[in-house]
CSV table of C-alpha atoms and ligand atoms in Angstrom, one decimal:
chain,number,residue,atom,x,y,z
A,1,MET,CA,-78.3,78.9,-63.3
A,2,SER,CA,-75.8,81.1,-65.2
A,3,LYS,CA,-77.2,83.4,-67.8
A,4,ILE,CA,-77.3,82.4,-71.4
A,5,LEU,CA,-78.0,84.5,-74.5
A,6,ARG,CA,-80.4,83.0,-77.0
A,7,ILE,CA,-80.0,83.7,-80.7
A,8,ALA,CA,-82.6,82.9,-83.4
A,9,ILE,CA,-81.0,81.8,-86.7
A,10,GLN,CA,-82.8,80.7,-89.9
A,11,LYS,CA,-82.9,77.0,-89.9
A,12,LYS,CA,-82.5,76.4,-93.6
A,13,GLY,CA,-82.3,79.1,-96.3
A,14,ARG,CA,-80.3,82.0,-97.7
A,15,LEU,CA,-79.3,83.4,-94.3
A,16,SER,CA,-78.4,80.2,-92.5
A,17,GLU,CA,-74.9,79.4,-93.6
A,18,LYS,CA,-73.5,83.0,-93.3
A,19,SER,CA,-75.2,83.6,-90.0
A,20,LEU,CA,-73.5,80.6,-88.5
A,21,ALA,CA,-70.2,81.4,-90.3
A,22,ILE,CA,-70.0,84.8,-88.6
A,23,ILE,CA,-70.7,83.3,-85.2
A,24,GLY,CA,-68.1,80.6,-85.9
A,25,GLN,CA,-65.5,83.3,-86.9
A,26,CYS,CA,-66.1,84.8,-83.4
A,27,GLY,CA,-64.4,81.7,-82.0
A,28,ILE,CA,-67.7,80.3,-80.7
A,29,LYS,CA,-67.9,76.5,-81.0
A,30,PHE,CA,-71.1,74.6,-81.7
A,31,GLY,CA,-72.4,72.2,-84.2
A,32,SER,CA,-74.0,68.8,-84.3
A,33,ASP,CA,-73.9,67.2,-87.7
A,34,GLU,CA,-77.6,67.1,-88.1
A,35,ARG,CA,-79.2,70.5,-87.5
A,36,VAL,CA,-81.1,70.3,-84.3
A,37,LEU,CA,-83.8,72.9,-83.4
A,38,LYS,CA,-81.9,74.1,-80.4
A,39,GLU,CA,-78.3,73.8,-79.3
A,40,ARG,CA,-75.8,75.3,-77.0
A,41,ALA,CA,-72.3,76.7,-77.8
A,42,THR,CA,-69.7,74.7,-75.9
A,43,ASN,CA,-67.4,77.7,-75.1
A,44,PHE,CA,-69.7,80.7,-74.9
A,45,PRO,CA,-73.0,81.3,-73.1
A,46,LEU,CA,-75.0,81.2,-76.3
A,47,GLU,CA,-77.9,79.1,-77.3
A,48,PHE,CA,-79.1,78.7,-80.9
A,49,LEU,CA,-82.7,78.4,-81.9
A,50,TYR,CA,-83.1,77.3,-85.5
A,51,VAL,CA,-86.4,78.7,-86.9
A,52,ARG,CA,-88.0,80.0,-90.1
A,53,ASP,CA,-86.8,83.5,-90.9
A,54,ASP,CA,-90.4,84.9,-90.7
A,55,ASP,CA,-90.6,83.9,-87.1
A,56,ILE,CA,-87.4,85.6,-86.0
A,57,PRO,CA,-88.7,89.2,-85.4
A,58,SER,CA,-91.6,88.0,-83.2
A,59,TYR,CA,-89.5,85.5,-81.3
A,60,VAL,CA,-87.1,88.3,-80.4
A,61,HIS,CA,-89.9,90.8,-79.7
A,62,ASP,CA,-91.6,88.3,-77.4
A,63,GLY,CA,-88.5,87.2,-75.6
A,64,VAL,CA,-88.4,83.7,-76.9
A,65,ALA,CA,-85.0,84.6,-78.2
A,66,ASP,CA,-82.8,87.6,-77.1
A,67,ILE,CA,-81.3,88.4,-80.5
A,68,GLY,CA,-81.7,87.1,-84.0
A,69,ILE,CA,-80.3,87.4,-87.5
A,70,VAL,CA,-82.8,88.3,-90.2
A,71,GLY,CA,-83.1,90.2,-93.5
A,72,ARG,CA,-83.9,93.8,-92.9
A,73,ASN,CA,-86.8,93.3,-95.4
A,74,GLU,CA,-88.5,90.9,-93.0
A,75,LEU,CA,-88.0,93.2,-90.0
A,76,ASP,CA,-89.4,96.2,-91.8
A,77,GLU,CA,-92.3,94.3,-93.4
A,78,GLN,CA,-93.4,93.1,-89.9
A,79,GLY,CA,-92.9,96.5,-88.5
A,80,LEU,CA,-92.2,95.3,-84.9
A,81,GLU,CA,-90.4,97.7,-82.6
A,82,LEU,CA,-86.9,96.1,-82.5
A,83,ALA,CA,-83.4,97.4,-82.4
A,84,VAL,CA,-81.0,96.8,-85.2
A,85,LEU,CA,-77.8,95.9,-83.3
A,86,ARG,CA,-75.5,95.4,-86.3
A,87,ASP,CA,-75.8,95.4,-90.1
A,88,LEU,CA,-74.0,92.2,-91.0
A,89,GLY,CA,-73.8,93.1,-94.7
A,90,PHE,CA,-74.5,89.7,-96.2
A,91,SER,CA,-77.5,88.3,-98.1
A,92,LYS,CA,-77.8,91.7,-99.9
A,93,CYS,CA,-80.8,92.0,-102.1
A,94,ARG,CA,-83.2,94.6,-103.3
A,95,LEU,CA,-87.0,94.9,-103.4
A,96,SER,CA,-87.9,95.8,-106.9
A,97,ILE,CA,-90.9,96.5,-109.1
A,98,ALA,CA,-90.9,94.3,-112.3
A,99,LEU,CA,-93.2,94.4,-115.3
A,100,PRO,CA,-93.7,92.2,-118.4
A,101,HIS,CA,-91.6,93.5,-121.3
A,102,ASP,CA,-94.5,95.0,-123.2
A,103,VAL,CA,-95.9,97.1,-120.3
A,104,PRO,CA,-94.5,100.7,-120.5
A,105,TYR,CA,-93.0,102.3,-117.5
A,106,THR,CA,-92.0,105.9,-116.9
A,107,GLY,CA,-91.9,106.0,-113.1
A,108,LEU,CA,-93.9,104.9,-110.1
A,109,THR,CA,-97.0,106.7,-111.4
A,110,SER,CA,-97.1,104.1,-114.2
A,111,LEU,CA,-98.3,101.7,-111.5
A,112,GLU,CA,-101.5,103.6,-110.8
A,113,GLY,CA,-104.5,101.3,-110.8
A,114,MET,CA,-102.4,98.2,-111.4
A,115,ARG,CA,-102.7,94.9,-109.5
A,116,ILE,CA,-99.2,94.3,-107.9
A,117,ALA,CA,-98.3,90.9,-106.6
A,118,THR,CA,-96.0,90.9,-103.6
A,119,SER,CA,-95.0,89.2,-100.3
A,120,TYR,CA,-94.0,92.7,-99.0
A,121,PRO,CA,-97.3,94.6,-98.9
A,122,ASN,CA,-96.3,96.9,-96.0
A,123,ILE,CA,-93.0,98.1,-97.5
A,124,LEU,CA,-94.7,98.5,-100.9
A,125,ARG,CA,-97.7,100.3,-99.4
A,126,SER,CA,-95.6,102.9,-97.7
A,127,ILE,CA,-93.4,103.6,-100.8
A,128,LEU,CA,-96.4,104.0,-103.0
A,129,ALA,CA,-98.2,106.2,-100.5
A,130,GLU,CA,-95.1,108.4,-100.3
A,131,ASN,CA,-95.3,108.8,-104.0
A,132,GLY,CA,-99.1,109.3,-104.1
A,133,VAL,CA,-99.7,106.1,-106.2
A,134,LYS,CA,-102.8,104.0,-105.7
A,135,ALA,CA,-102.7,100.4,-106.7
A,136,SER,CA,-104.2,97.1,-105.5
A,137,PHE,CA,-102.1,94.3,-104.0
A,138,VAL,CA,-102.2,90.6,-104.6
A,139,GLU,CA,-100.5,89.1,-101.6
A,140,VAL,CA,-98.6,85.9,-102.3
A,141,SER,CA,-96.1,84.1,-100.2
A,142,GLY,CA,-94.0,82.6,-103.0
A,143,SER,CA,-93.6,82.3,-106.8
A,144,VAL,CA,-94.4,86.0,-107.1
A,145,GLU,CA,-92.7,86.0,-110.5
A,146,LEU,CA,-95.4,83.7,-111.9
A,147,THR,CA,-98.4,85.9,-111.2
A,148,PRO,CA,-98.3,88.2,-114.3
A,149,ALA,CA,-98.1,85.2,-116.7
A,150,VAL,CA,-101.1,83.5,-115.0
A,151,GLY,CA,-103.1,86.7,-115.2
A,152,ILE,CA,-103.6,87.5,-111.5
A,153,ALA,CA,-101.3,90.5,-111.4
A,154,ASP,CA,-100.1,93.3,-113.8
A,155,ALA,CA,-96.8,93.9,-112.0
A,156,ILE,CA,-94.8,92.4,-109.2
A,157,CYS,CA,-92.7,93.7,-106.3
A,158,ASP,CA,-90.2,91.1,-105.1
A,159,LEU,CA,-86.7,90.5,-103.8
A,160,VAL,CA,-84.0,90.4,-106.5
A,161,SER,CA,-80.4,89.5,-106.2
A,162,THR,CA,-79.0,88.5,-109.6
A,163,GLY,CA,-82.1,89.2,-111.6
A,164,ALA,CA,-82.0,85.7,-113.2
A,165,THR,CA,-85.4,84.7,-111.8
A,166,LEU,CA,-87.1,87.9,-113.4
A,167,ALA,CA,-85.4,87.2,-116.7
A,168,MET,CA,-86.5,83.6,-116.7
A,169,ASN,CA,-90.1,84.7,-116.2
A,170,GLY,CA,-90.1,87.3,-118.9
A,171,LEU,CA,-90.1,90.3,-116.5
A,172,ARG,CA,-87.9,93.4,-116.4
A,173,GLU,CA,-86.8,95.2,-113.3
A,174,VAL,CA,-88.0,98.8,-113.6
A,175,GLU,CA,-87.5,100.3,-110.1
A,176,GLN,CA,-85.6,99.4,-107.0
A,177,ILE,CA,-87.7,100.6,-104.1
A,178,TYR,CA,-85.7,99.2,-101.1
A,179,THR,CA,-82.4,97.5,-100.3
A,180,SER,CA,-81.8,94.9,-97.6
A,181,THR,CA,-79.0,93.1,-95.9
A,182,ALA,CA,-78.9,90.7,-93.0
A,183,VAL,CA,-79.1,92.4,-89.6
A,184,MET,CA,-78.7,91.3,-86.1
A,185,ILE,CA,-81.7,92.4,-84.1
A,186,GLY,CA,-82.5,92.7,-80.4
A,187,ARG,CA,-85.2,94.1,-78.1
A,188,LYS,CA,-85.1,97.9,-77.6
A,189,THR,CA,-85.2,97.4,-73.8
A,190,MET,CA,-82.1,95.1,-73.8
A,191,ASP,CA,-80.0,98.0,-72.4
A,192,ARG,CA,-81.3,97.1,-69.0
A,193,ASP,CA,-81.3,93.4,-69.5
A,194,GLU,CA,-78.9,91.3,-67.4
A,195,LYS,CA,-77.9,89.4,-70.5
A,196,ARG,CA,-76.5,92.7,-71.9
A,197,ALA,CA,-73.0,91.8,-70.8
A,198,ILE,CA,-73.0,88.6,-72.8
A,199,LEU,CA,-74.4,90.5,-75.8
A,200,GLU,CA,-71.6,93.1,-75.5
A,201,ARG,CA,-69.0,90.3,-75.5
A,202,LEU,CA,-70.6,88.9,-78.7
A,203,LEU,CA,-70.8,92.2,-80.4
A,204,LEU,CA,-67.2,93.0,-79.6
A,205,ARG,CA,-66.2,89.8,-81.4
A,206,ILE,CA,-68.6,90.5,-84.3
A,207,ASP,CA,-67.2,94.0,-84.8
A,208,ALA,CA,-63.6,92.6,-84.9
A,209,VAL,CA,-64.6,90.0,-87.5
A,210,MET,CA,-66.5,92.4,-89.7
A,211,LYS,CA,-63.7,95.0,-89.4
A,212,ALA,CA,-61.1,92.5,-90.4
A,213,ALA,CA,-63.2,91.4,-93.4
A,214,SER,CA,-63.1,95.0,-94.7
A,215,TYR,CA,-59.3,95.4,-94.6
A,216,LYS,CA,-56.3,93.7,-96.1
A,217,TYR,CA,-52.8,93.4,-94.7
A,218,ILE,CA,-50.3,94.7,-97.2
A,219,MET,CA,-46.4,94.3,-97.3
A,220,PHE,CA,-44.0,95.6,-99.9
A,221,ASN,CA,-40.5,96.9,-100.5
A,222,LEU,CA,-40.0,100.6,-101.3
A,223,PRO,CA,-37.3,103.1,-102.1
A,224,VAL,CA,-36.7,105.1,-98.9
A,225,GLU,CA,-37.4,108.4,-100.6
A,226,HIS,CA,-41.0,107.5,-101.0
A,227,ILE,CA,-41.7,106.6,-97.4
A,228,LYS,CA,-43.5,109.8,-96.7
A,229,ALA,CA,-45.6,109.7,-99.8
A,230,VAL,CA,-46.7,106.1,-99.1
A,231,SER,CA,-47.3,106.8,-95.5
A,232,ASP,CA,-49.7,109.7,-96.4
A,233,LEU,CA,-51.3,107.4,-98.9
A,234,ILE,CA,-52.0,104.4,-96.7
A,235,GLY,CA,-52.0,105.6,-93.1
A,236,GLY,CA,-52.4,102.3,-91.2
A,237,LEU,CA,-53.8,101.7,-87.7
A,238,LYS,CA,-51.4,104.2,-86.2
A,239,SER,CA,-48.9,104.6,-89.0
A,240,PRO,CA,-47.2,102.0,-91.3
A,241,THR,CA,-44.4,99.8,-90.0
A,242,VAL,CA,-41.1,100.6,-91.7
A,243,THR,CA,-38.1,98.2,-91.5
A,244,PRO,CA,-34.8,98.7,-93.2
A,245,LEU,CA,-33.7,96.2,-95.9
A,246,LEU,CA,-30.1,95.1,-96.2
A,247,GLU,CA,-30.0,96.7,-99.6
A,248,GLU,CA,-29.2,100.3,-99.1
A,249,GLY,CA,-31.9,102.8,-100.0
A,250,TRP,CA,-34.8,100.3,-99.6
A,251,VAL,CA,-37.2,99.6,-96.8
A,252,SER,CA,-40.0,97.1,-96.2
A,253,MET,CA,-43.3,98.6,-95.2
A,254,GLN,CA,-46.4,96.9,-93.7
A,255,SER,CA,-49.9,98.3,-93.1
A,256,VAL,CA,-53.6,97.7,-93.3
A,257,VAL,CA,-55.6,99.0,-96.2
A,258,ALA,CA,-59.4,99.3,-96.4
A,259,GLU,CA,-60.8,96.8,-99.0
A,260,ASP,CA,-62.7,99.5,-100.9
A,261,ARG,CA,-59.5,101.6,-101.4
A,262,PHE,CA,-57.3,98.6,-102.1
A,263,TRP,CA,-56.9,98.8,-105.9
A,264,ASP,CA,-56.5,102.5,-105.8
A,265,VAL,CA,-53.7,102.2,-103.2
A,266,PHE,CA,-52.2,99.3,-105.1
A,267,GLU,CA,-51.8,101.3,-108.3
A,268,GLN,CA,-50.3,104.3,-106.5
A,269,LEU,CA,-47.8,102.0,-104.7
A,270,LYS,CA,-46.7,100.6,-108.0
A,271,ALA,CA,-46.4,104.1,-109.4
A,272,LEU,CA,-44.1,105.0,-106.4
A,273,GLY,CA,-41.8,102.1,-107.1
A,274,ALA,CA,-43.1,99.6,-104.6
A,275,GLN,CA,-41.9,96.0,-105.3
A,276,GLY,CA,-42.8,92.6,-104.0
A,277,ILE,CA,-46.3,93.6,-102.9
A,278,LEU,CA,-47.8,90.9,-100.7
A,279,VAL,CA,-51.5,91.1,-99.7
A,280,THR,CA,-53.1,88.9,-97.1
A,281,PRO,CA,-56.6,88.7,-95.5
A,282,ILE,CA,-56.9,89.7,-91.8
A,283,GLU,CA,-58.7,87.3,-89.5
A,284,LYS,CA,-59.6,89.6,-86.6
A,285,MET,CA,-58.9,93.3,-86.0
A,286,THR,CA,-59.5,96.0,-83.5
A,287,GLU,CA,-58.2,99.6,-83.5
B,301,PRT,O1,-88.0,78.8,-94.9
B,301,PRT,P1,-87.8,80.2,-94.5
B,301,PRT,O2,-89.1,81.0,-94.3
B,301,PRT,O3,-86.9,80.4,-93.3
B,301,PRT,O4,-87.1,80.9,-95.7
B,301,PRT,P2,-87.6,81.8,-96.9
B,301,PRT,O5,-87.8,81.0,-98.0
B,301,PRT,O6,-88.7,82.7,-96.4
B,301,PRT,O7,-86.4,82.8,-97.1
B,301,PRT,P3,-85.0,82.7,-98.0
B,301,PRT,O8,-84.1,81.8,-97.4
B,301,PRT,O9,-85.4,82.5,-99.4
B,301,PRT,O10,-84.5,84.2,-97.8
B,301,PRT,C1,-84.1,84.7,-96.6
B,301,PRT,C2,-83.7,86.1,-96.7
B,301,PRT,O11,-82.6,86.2,-97.7
B,301,PRT,C3,-84.7,87.1,-97.3
B,301,PRT,O12,-85.6,87.6,-96.4
B,301,PRT,C4,-83.7,88.2,-97.8
B,301,PRT,O13,-83.4,89.1,-96.8
B,301,PRT,C5,-82.5,87.5,-98.3
B,301,PRT,N1,-82.3,87.3,-99.7
B,301,PRT,C6,-81.2,87.7,-100.4
B,301,PRT,C7,-83.2,86.8,-100.6
B,301,PRT,C8,-82.6,86.9,-101.9
B,301,PRT,N2,-81.4,87.4,-101.7
B,301,PRT,C9,-83.4,86.4,-103.0
B,301,PRT,N3,-82.8,86.5,-104.1
B,301,PRT,N4,-84.5,86.3,-100.4
B,301,PRT,C10,-85.1,85.8,-101.5
B,301,PRT,N5,-84.6,85.9,-102.8
B,301,PRT,C11,-85.5,85.3,-103.9
B,301,PRT,C12,-86.5,86.2,-104.4
B,301,PRT,O14,-87.7,86.2,-103.7
B,301,PRT,C13,-86.7,85.7,-105.8
B,301,PRT,O15,-87.7,84.7,-105.9
B,301,PRT,O16,-84.7,84.8,-104.9
B,301,PRT,C14,-85.4,85.1,-106.2
B,301,PRT,C15,-84.6,86.1,-107.0
B,301,PRT,O17,-83.2,85.8,-107.0
B,301,PRT,P4,-82.4,86.2,-108.3
B,301,PRT,O18,-80.9,85.9,-107.9
B,301,PRT,O19,-82.8,85.3,-109.4
B,301,PRT,O20,-82.6,87.7,-108.5
B,302,ZN,ZN1,-89.5,82.9,-94.7
């Protein structure tokens, strides 16, 4: 039987859609209408296992799946020895300490002796220990934000993305202790695994998709005298493409620009007399 790589993906939740989207952008085809528990890609040796996110680290650790996509928070909380193959960047959130509005806070030491409700006792314990703070934990698996109001905790430590849930529950975020994004994980011994070749093919595609997402393709017209200045400004994969325009003294230039530099570059191009600036997303990209 030919080798197949198994990936564990969250069945339903905050990670599911984006995990499948990134695999889809890799040109891998799959998808029954109703989400089954297990399915095979039709054009790549990949099999999907749809499971709860809490189970993903142990599935990968025990070899039920070869790789998985999970929040870094879940991985660190469980503390299993696994390799982070790629940081996929989505489902960004932070683990924060939050308190009722009337409880004063001057730093982590303010938590001394408090009862803190959390679903992340291991991460919290290590951070409090690093700071020499002693507190007791109330371990809950959901609705953490409710615990101060019902009197079973003095503070909470929970994941936050927009902060709306804290606000709705009369809590204020006082300290971010940890940040998380979705990561692709694998076993540390996978280097010697015969499925490694399939994984390498997948990672090559994922890198191209992620790289493309962090760049824009940009085209514009420019007075010839500014070619050098613009070229120094934007670089490009090798160097920008320059094509003459029929109108004398003008060229058309094309290049890629990193998303995080985009507005800066855009303003400087305008200042150098660039006209007709067109910007498009890039679907795939390698250097
Ligand atoms: O059923 P299953 O066990 O698979 O799913 P789950 O309910 O355990 O997990 P899910 O889908 O809620 O979250 C999966 C992963 O998404 C988490 O492990 C994080 O890595 C990531 N993530 C990103 C978040 C959030 N953002 C988030 N905001 N996980 C949870 N939340 C919760 C948080 O606990 C709080 O209750 O959302 C609330 C706060 O949101 P805001 O926007 O109001 O601040
Ligand atoms: Zn879960």
